[in-house]
XYZ file of C-alpha atoms in Angstrom:
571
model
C -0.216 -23.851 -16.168
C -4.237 -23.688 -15.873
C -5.504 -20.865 -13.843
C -6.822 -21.811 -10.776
C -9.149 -19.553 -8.015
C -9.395 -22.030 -5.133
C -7.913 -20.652 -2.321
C -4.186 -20.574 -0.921
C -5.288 -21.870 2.594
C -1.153 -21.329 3.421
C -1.349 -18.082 3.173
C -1.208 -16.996 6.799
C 1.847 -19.184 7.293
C 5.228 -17.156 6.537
C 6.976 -18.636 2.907
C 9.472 -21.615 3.606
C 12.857 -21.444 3.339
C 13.259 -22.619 -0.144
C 9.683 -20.366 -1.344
C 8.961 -17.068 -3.552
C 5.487 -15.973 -3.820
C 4.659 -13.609 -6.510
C 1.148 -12.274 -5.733
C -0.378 -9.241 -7.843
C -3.013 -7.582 -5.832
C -3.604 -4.883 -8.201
C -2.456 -4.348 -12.045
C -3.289 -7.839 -13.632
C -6.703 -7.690 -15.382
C -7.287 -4.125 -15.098
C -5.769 -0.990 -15.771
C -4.171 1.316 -12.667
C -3.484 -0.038 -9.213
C 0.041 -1.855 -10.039
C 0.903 -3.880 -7.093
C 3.061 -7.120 -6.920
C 3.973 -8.740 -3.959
C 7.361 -10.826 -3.303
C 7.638 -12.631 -0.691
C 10.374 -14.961 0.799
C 11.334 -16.723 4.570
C 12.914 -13.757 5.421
C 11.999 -10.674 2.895
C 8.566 -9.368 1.928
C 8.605 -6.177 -0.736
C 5.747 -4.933 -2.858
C 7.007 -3.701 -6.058
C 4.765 -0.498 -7.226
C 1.706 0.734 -4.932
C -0.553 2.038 -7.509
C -4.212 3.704 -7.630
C -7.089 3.099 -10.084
C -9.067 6.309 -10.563
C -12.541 5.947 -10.293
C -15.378 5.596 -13.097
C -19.024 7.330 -13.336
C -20.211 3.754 -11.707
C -17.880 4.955 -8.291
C -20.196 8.212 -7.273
C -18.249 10.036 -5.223
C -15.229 8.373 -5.016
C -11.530 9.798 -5.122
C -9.176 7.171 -5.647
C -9.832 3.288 -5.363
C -6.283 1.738 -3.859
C -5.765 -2.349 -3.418
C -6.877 -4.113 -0.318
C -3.724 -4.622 1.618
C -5.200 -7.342 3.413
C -2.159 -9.781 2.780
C 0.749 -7.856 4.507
C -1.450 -7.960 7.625
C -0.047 -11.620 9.422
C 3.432 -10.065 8.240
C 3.563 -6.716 9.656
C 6.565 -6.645 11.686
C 8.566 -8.365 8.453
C 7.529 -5.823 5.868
C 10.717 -4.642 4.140
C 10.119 -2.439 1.544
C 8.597 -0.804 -1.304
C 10.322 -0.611 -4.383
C 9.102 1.738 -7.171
C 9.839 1.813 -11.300
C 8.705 5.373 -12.171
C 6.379 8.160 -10.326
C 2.912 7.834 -12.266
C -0.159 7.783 -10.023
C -1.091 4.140 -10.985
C 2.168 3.289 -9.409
C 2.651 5.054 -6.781
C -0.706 7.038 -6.007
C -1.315 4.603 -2.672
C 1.970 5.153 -1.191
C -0.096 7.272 1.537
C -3.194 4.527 2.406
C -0.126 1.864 2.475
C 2.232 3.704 4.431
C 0.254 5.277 6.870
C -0.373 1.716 8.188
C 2.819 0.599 7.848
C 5.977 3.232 7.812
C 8.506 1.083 5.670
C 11.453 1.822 3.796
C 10.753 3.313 0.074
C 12.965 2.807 -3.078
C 13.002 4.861 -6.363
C 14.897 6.925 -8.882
C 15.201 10.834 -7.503
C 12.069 12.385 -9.853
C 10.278 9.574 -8.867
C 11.239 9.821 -4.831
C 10.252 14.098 -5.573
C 6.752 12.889 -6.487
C 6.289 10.524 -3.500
C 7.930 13.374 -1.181
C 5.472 16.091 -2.003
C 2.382 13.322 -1.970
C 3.256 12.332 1.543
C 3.521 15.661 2.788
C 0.237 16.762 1.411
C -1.024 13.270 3.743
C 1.316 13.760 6.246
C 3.206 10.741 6.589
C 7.067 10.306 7.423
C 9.230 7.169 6.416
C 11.953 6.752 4.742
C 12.513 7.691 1.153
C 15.614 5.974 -0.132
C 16.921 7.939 -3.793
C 18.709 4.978 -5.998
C 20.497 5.638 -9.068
C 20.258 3.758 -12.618
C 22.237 0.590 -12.355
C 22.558 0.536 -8.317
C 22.221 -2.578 -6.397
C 21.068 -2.871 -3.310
C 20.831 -5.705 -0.316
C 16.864 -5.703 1.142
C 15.864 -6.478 3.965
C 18.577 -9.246 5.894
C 20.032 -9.299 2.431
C 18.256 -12.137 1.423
C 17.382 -10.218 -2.080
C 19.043 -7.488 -3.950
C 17.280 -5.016 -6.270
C 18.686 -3.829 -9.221
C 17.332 -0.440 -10.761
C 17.751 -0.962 -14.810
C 16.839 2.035 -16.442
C 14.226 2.219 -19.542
C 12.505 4.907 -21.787
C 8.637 5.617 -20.404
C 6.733 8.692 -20.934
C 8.372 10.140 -17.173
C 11.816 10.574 -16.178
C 13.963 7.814 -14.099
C 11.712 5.144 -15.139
C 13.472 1.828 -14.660
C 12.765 -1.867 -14.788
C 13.415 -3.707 -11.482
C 15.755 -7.159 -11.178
C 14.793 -9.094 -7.925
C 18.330 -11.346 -7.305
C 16.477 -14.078 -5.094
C 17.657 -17.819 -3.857
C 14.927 -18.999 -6.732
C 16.372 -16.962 -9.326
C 15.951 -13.444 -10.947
C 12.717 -11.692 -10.871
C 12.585 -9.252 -13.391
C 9.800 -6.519 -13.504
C 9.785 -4.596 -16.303
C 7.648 -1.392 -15.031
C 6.294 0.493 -17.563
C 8.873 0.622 -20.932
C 9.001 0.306 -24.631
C 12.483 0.503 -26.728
C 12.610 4.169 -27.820
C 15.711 5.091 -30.002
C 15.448 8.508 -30.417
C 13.651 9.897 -26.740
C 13.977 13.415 -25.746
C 16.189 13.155 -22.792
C 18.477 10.503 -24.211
C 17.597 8.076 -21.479
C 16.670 4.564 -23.178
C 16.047 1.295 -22.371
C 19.665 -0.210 -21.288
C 19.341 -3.204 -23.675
C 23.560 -4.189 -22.808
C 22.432 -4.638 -18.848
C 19.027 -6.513 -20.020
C 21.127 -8.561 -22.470
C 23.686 -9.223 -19.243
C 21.340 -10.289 -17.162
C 19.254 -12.456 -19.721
C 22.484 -14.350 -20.638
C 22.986 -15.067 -16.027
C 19.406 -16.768 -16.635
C 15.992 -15.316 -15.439
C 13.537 -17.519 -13.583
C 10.010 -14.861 -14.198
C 9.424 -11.593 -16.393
C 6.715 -10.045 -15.196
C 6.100 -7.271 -18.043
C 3.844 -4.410 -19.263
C 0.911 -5.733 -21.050
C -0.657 -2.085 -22.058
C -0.191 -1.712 -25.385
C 0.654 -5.468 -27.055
C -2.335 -5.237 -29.081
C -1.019 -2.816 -31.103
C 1.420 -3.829 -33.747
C 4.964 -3.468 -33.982
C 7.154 -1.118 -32.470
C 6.063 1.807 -30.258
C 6.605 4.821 -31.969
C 9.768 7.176 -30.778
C 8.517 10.727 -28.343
C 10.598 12.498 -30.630
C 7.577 12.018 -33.575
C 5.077 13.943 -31.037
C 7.430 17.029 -32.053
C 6.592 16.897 -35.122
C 2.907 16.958 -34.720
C 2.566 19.635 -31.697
C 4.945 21.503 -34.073
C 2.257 21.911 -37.163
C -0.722 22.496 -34.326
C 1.298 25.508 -33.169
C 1.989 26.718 -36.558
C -1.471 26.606 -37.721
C -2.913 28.005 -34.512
C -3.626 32.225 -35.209
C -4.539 32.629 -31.615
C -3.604 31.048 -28.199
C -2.694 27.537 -28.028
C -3.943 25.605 -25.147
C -2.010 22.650 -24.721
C -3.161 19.833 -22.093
C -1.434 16.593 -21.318
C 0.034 14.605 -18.121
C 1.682 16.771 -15.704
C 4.088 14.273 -15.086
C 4.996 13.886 -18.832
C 8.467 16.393 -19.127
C 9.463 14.855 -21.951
C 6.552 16.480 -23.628
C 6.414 19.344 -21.253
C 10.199 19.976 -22.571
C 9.219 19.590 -26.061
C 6.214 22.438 -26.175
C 8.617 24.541 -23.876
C 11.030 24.186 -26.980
C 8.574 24.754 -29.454
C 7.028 27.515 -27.540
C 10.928 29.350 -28.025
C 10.799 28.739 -31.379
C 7.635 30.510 -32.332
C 7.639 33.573 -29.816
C 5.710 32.448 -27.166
C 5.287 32.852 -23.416
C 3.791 30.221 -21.798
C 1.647 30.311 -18.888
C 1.481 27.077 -17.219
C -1.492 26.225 -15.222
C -2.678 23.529 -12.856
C -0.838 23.097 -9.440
C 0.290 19.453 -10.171
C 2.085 20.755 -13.373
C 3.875 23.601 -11.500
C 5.181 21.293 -8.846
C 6.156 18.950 -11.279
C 7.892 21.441 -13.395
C 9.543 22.721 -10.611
C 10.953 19.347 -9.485
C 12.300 18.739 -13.131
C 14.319 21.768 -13.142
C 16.059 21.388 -9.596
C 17.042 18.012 -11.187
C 18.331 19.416 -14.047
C 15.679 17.212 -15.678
C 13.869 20.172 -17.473
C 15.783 22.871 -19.517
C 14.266 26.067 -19.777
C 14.265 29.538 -18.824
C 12.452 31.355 -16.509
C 11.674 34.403 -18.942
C 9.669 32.269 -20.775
C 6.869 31.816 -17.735
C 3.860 34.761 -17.303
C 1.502 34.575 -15.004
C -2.663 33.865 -15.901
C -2.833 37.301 -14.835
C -0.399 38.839 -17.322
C -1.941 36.558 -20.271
C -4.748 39.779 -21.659
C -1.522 41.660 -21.849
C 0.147 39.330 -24.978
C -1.088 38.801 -28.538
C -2.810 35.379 -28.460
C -0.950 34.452 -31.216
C 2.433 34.903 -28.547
C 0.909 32.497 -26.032
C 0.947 29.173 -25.200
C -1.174 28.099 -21.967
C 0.197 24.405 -21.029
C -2.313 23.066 -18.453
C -3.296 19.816 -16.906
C -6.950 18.369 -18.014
C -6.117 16.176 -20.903
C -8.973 13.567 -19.139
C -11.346 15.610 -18.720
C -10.944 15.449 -14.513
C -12.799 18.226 -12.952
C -10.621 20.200 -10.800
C -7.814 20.263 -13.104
C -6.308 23.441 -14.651
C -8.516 23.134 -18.061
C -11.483 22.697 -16.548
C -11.111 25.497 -14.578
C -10.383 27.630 -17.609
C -13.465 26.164 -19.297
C -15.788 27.138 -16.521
C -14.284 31.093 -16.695
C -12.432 30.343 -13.072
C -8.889 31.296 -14.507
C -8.278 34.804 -13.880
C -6.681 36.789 -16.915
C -7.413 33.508 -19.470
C -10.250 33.916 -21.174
C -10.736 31.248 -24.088
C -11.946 32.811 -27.908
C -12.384 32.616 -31.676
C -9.013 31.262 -33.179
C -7.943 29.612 -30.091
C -6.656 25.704 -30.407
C -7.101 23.233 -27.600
C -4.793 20.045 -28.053
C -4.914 17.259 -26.118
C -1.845 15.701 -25.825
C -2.948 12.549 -24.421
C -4.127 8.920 -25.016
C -7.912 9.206 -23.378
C -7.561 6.706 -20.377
C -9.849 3.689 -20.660
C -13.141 5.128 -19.465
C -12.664 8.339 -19.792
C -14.005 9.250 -23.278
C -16.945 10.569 -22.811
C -16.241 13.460 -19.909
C -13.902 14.095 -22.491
C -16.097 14.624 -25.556
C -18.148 16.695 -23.358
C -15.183 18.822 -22.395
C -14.330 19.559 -26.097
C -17.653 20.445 -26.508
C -17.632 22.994 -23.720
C -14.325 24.202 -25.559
C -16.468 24.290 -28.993
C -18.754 26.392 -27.745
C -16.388 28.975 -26.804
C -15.389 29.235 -29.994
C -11.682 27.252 -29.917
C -10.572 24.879 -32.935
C -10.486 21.075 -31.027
C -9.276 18.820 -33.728
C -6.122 17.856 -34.110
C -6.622 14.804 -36.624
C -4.785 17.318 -39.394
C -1.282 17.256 -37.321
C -1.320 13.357 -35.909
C 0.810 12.598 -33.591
C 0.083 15.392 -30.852
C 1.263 12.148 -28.604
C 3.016 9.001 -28.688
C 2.203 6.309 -26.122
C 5.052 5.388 -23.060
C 3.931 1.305 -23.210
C 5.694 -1.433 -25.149
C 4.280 -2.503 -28.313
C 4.066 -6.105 -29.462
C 7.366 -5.900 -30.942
C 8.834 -4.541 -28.014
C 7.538 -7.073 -25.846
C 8.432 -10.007 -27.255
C 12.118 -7.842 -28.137
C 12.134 -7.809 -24.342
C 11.608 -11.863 -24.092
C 14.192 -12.868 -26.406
C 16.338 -10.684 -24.757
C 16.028 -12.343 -21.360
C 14.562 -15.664 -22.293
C 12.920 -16.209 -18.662
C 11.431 -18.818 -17.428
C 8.377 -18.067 -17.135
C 6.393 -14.885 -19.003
C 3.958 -13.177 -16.448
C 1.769 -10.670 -18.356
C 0.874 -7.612 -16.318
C -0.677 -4.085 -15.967
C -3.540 -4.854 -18.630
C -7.351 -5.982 -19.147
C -7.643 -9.792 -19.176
C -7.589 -9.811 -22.874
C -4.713 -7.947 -23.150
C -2.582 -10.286 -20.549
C -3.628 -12.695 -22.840
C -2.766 -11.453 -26.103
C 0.983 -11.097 -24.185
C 0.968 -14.640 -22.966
C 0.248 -15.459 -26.620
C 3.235 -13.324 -27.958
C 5.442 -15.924 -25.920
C 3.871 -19.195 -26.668
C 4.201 -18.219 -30.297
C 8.273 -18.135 -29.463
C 7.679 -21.520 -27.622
C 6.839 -20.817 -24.526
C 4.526 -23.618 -23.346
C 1.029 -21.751 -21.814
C 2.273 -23.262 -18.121
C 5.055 -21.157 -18.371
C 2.831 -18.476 -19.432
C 0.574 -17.941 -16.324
C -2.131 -15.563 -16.599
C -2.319 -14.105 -12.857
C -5.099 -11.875 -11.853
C -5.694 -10.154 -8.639
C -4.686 -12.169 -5.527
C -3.340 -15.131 -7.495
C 0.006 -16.757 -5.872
C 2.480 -18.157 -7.995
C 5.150 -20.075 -5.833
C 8.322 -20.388 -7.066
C 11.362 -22.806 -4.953
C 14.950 -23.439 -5.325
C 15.159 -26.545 -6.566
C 13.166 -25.483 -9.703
C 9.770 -26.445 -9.050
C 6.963 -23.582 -8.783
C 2.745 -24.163 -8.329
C -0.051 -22.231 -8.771
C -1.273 -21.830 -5.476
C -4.578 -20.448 -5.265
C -5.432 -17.170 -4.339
C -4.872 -14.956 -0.834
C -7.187 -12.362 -0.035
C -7.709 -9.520 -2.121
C -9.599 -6.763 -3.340
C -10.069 -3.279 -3.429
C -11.069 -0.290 -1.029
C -12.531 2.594 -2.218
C -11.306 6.625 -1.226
C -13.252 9.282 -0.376
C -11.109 12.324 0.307
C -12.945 14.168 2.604
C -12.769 11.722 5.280
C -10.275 9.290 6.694
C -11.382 6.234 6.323
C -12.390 3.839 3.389
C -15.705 4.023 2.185
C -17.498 0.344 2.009
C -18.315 -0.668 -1.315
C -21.794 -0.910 -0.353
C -21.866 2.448 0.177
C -21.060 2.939 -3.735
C -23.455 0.445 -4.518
C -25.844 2.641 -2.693
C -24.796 5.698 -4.176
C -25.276 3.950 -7.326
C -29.242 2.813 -7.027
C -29.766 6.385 -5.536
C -28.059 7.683 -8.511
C -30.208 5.866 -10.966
C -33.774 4.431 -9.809
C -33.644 7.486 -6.783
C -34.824 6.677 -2.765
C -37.890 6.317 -1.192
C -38.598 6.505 2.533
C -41.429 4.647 4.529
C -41.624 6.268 8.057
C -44.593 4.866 10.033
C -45.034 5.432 14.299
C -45.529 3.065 16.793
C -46.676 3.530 20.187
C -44.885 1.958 23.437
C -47.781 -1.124 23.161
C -46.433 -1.268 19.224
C -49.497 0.104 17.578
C -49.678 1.710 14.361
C -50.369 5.641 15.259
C -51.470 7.647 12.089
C -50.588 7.616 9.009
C -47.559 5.931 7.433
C -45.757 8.576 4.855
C -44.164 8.235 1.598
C -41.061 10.925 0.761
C -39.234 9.987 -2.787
C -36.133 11.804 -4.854
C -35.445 10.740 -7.890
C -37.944 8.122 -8.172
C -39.434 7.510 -11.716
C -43.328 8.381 -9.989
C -43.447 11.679 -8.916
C -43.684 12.595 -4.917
C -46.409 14.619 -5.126
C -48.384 11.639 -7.288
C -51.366 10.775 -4.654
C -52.823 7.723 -6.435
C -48.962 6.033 -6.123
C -48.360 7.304 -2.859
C -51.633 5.979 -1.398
C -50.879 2.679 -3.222
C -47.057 3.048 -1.033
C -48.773 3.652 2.437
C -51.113 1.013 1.509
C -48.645 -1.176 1.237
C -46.735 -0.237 4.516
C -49.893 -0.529 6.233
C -51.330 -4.047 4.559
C -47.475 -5.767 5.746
C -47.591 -4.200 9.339
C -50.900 -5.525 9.880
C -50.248 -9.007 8.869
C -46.935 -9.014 10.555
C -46.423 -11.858 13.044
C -46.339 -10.373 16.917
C -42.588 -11.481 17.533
C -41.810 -9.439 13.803
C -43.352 -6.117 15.837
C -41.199 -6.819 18.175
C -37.962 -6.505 16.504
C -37.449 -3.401 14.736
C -34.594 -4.684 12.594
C -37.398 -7.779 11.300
C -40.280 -5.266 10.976
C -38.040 -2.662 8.476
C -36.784 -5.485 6.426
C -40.028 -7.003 5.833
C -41.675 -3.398 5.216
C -38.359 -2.971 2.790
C -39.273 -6.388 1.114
C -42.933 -5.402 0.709
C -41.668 -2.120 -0.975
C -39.785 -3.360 -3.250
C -41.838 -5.957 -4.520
C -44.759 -4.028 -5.250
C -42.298 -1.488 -6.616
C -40.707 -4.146 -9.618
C -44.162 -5.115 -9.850
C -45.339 -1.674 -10.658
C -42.457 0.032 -12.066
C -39.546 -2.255 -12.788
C -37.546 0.185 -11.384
C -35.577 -0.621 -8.520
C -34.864 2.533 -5.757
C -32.958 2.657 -2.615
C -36.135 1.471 -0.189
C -35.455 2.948 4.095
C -37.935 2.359 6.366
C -37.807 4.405 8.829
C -39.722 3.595 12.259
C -40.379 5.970 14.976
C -41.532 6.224 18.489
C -44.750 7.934 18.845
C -44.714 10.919 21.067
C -46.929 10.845 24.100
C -49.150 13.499 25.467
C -50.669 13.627 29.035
């Protein structure tokens, strides 16, 4: 089935009675923001409402969620949100979603603890609906079922989701791989995969992260071994950093933290709350002697410590980089101290996190860990696992998901190597409809409206993403602003003036500036009368002007403002 990007000009028009529409609108040709919408006569769910965090080319920015612009036409028919497991690319824009529209929300308990204590922090009230592994429930008017299926990921209650629709099954496979020795015993159910495989599956739509990488994904239980040698060979404190979210491993340094006499002082609110979840789920086993406070830490022999943080990506306000930067009260990093990261780097993130290891360097603690490999095993499906997963359920059709391009491709390619033909094999990206109808037949539709909207924190609504484009030229070629004055007839009064930051030519370089205000003054002149007129006309062509003798001068290219003032009057 070729990829198409003409547009779905149905879209506004409610599915037909015989109709599915799978449409990703976040997930599918990037990593982060996992989104997929299903959509029938009489159901609409999204399944996952993930975030993407931001890069060094989003200045400023918090969180970038999906556009949302499709569930618009269909407010009043919005029936859920179903989630597979609690991580941030999942279910970070539960608030930006829900605030707009107050539906129903499905998940496993750890996973419904996370989304409690994120909508509280926003605010928001709807209804949080706990399932359990295996349940199946009736959406909506009942027109689809969900079935939770449970599967080993690198969080508790992760599970796969089966969609029971009038076109078939819909089976989503979350986040998984096929672990046979994980830490909390939970893997993936292959007997209820197997079961519903054999009843026939119409789509798999399934985790695309790590099918580059050969064979099987390796078991949690061979991260033990690994954090195990980094703590034996550490003489001093060990500071160990991963994914708050990640108890397995959280239970496995707790364990290994027992074993060689040390109390652990956890740090980094996100952990704590997560910890604390885990354990009134009886999710985490541990005891609460082992805990000190950052305050208590001087008082131990670094060598009986272990400080288990957040930070493992290097993100700025998180519980390492607050140690780093001396902000920790009582935890003072030194000679002999170990910092492991026990995390994959998220794509992107490498180089704020070289930079934090060199912060750690230079205070003296050990950062390599290449002499006790594996300090961490990934969560995501190798390419074993996936196509494990499609002979299992021998869909339909193989939908590739939660990956770059190349990598949706490479999974496509696992399943035409089995026989899949590549129509059966779509590779969807963001806003691309797939219809599916009873009778059997499906079409690429086109695309529906899509995109994504960028978060800034600190206030409510979205920020454009002109506005990063603009923090983006200011960040790199700097700003320059043109002011001139105009009387009430229109006349130039005085002197136009030049003010730059961050421009490659100094402000206080006369021989440029002049050549600036020449400039201003040169296009005002010439302007036509009815361009005088209009100050919107007059600052664009004194903007134009700018920026062409500017390239022409410089190359570089700066945020250009005119700016064009009333002249005060004196009688």
């Amino acid at each position: 089935m070729a990829s198409t990007t003409k547009l779905f000009e149905q879209w506004l028009e409610k599915p037909r009675e015989d109709e599915l529409r799978l449409i990703p609108i976040g997930g599918l040709g990037e990593f982060g923001m996992n989104a997929m919408v299903v959509h029938t006569a009489k159901t609409l769910l999204l399944v996952d409402c993930g975030q993407l965090f931001p890069t060094d080319e989003q200045p400023g920015i918090d969180s970038i969620v999906p556009d949302f612009a499709y569930f618009e036409p269909f407010a009043d028919h919005i029936s859920a949100i179903l989630l597979t497991h609690g991580h941030e690319d999942h279910i970070g824009a539960l608030p930006y979603f829900l605030e707009r529209w107050p539906v129903p929300v499905y998940g496993t308990p750890f996973t419904m603890a996370l989304v409690a204590s994120k909508l509280k922090e926003h605010g928001i009230n709807t209804q949080l609906i706990e399932v359990g592994d295996h349940d199946r429930l009736a959406l909506g008017c009942g027109e689809i079922s969900a079935e939770w299926i449970p599967v080993a990921h690198s969080i508790p209650d992760s599970c796969a989701i089966a969609l029971h629709t009038r076109q078939g099954i819909i089976f989503h496979s979350g986040d998984f791989k096929f672990d046979p020795q994980p830490i909390d015993g939970r893997k993936t159910c292959v007997d209820s995969i197997t079961k519903l495989g054999k009843k026939g599956i119409r789509a798999l739509v399934s985790d695309s992260t790590n099918v580059h990488l050969p064979g099987n994904a390796p078991s949690e239980s061979l991260s033990r071994d690994g954090l195990a040698r980094a703590i034996n060979n550490t003489e001093g404190r060990l500071f160990l950093a991963t994914f708050s979210s990640h108890i397995h491993r959280i239970q496995i340094a707790l364990e290994l933290a027992v074993k060689d006499r040390r109390k652990v002082c956890v740090v980094g609110r996100s952990l704590e709350k997560n910890i604390a979840n885990a354990r009134n789920l009886g999710l985490l086993n541990c005891d609460d002697s082992i805990f000190i406070d950052s305050k208590d830490v001087e008082g131990y022999q670094p060598h009986k410590t272990m400080i288990l943080c957040t930070g493992s990506q290097a993100e700025p306000l998180s519980g390492l980089a607050r140690i780093l930067k001396g902000e920790v009260k009582g935890i003072k990093p030194m000679q002999g101290d170990r910092l492991v990261l026990s995390a994959r780097p998220i794509p992107g993130n490498d180089v704020p996190i070289s930079k934090m290891l060199d912060r750690a360097a230079r205070l003296g603690m050990e950062t390599s860990t290449a002499e006790f490999e594996p300090v961490h095993v990934t969560g995501h499906a190798h390419r074993e696992d996936a196509a494990q997963l499609i002979d299992l359920l021998k869909p339909e059709y193989v939908i590739p998901a939660h990956g770059t391009y190349r990598l949706l491709q490479s999974h496509a390619q696992i399943a035409q190597a089995k026989g899949w033909p590549a129509d059966k094999t779509p590779l969807l990206e963001g806003g691309q409809c797939l219809q599916l109808f009873s009778d059997g037949s499906s079409k690429l539709a086109g695309e529906v409206p899509t995109g994504t909207c960028f978060v800034h924190q600190g206030i409510e609504s979205r920020v454009d993403a002109r506005v990063v484009r603009d923090r983006l030229i200011m960040q790199g070629d700097g700003i320059i602003v043109a002011t001139i004055q105009l009387n009430k007839e229109g006349h130039l009064v005085g002197e136009p003036s030049i003010l730059s930051r961050g421009f490659v030519i100094l402000n206080d370089d006369e021989a440029y500036s002049g050549l600036l205000k020449e400039t201003v003054r040169k296009t005002f002149y010439e302007a036509p009368p009815e361009v005088i007129k209009d100050r919107e006309l007059l600052s664009e062509l004194l903007r134009q002007s700018l920026k062409r003798i500017i390239r022409k001068t410089t190359q570089a290219r700066p945020m250009i403002v005119p700016m064009i003032l009333e002249a005060k009057s004196y009688s």
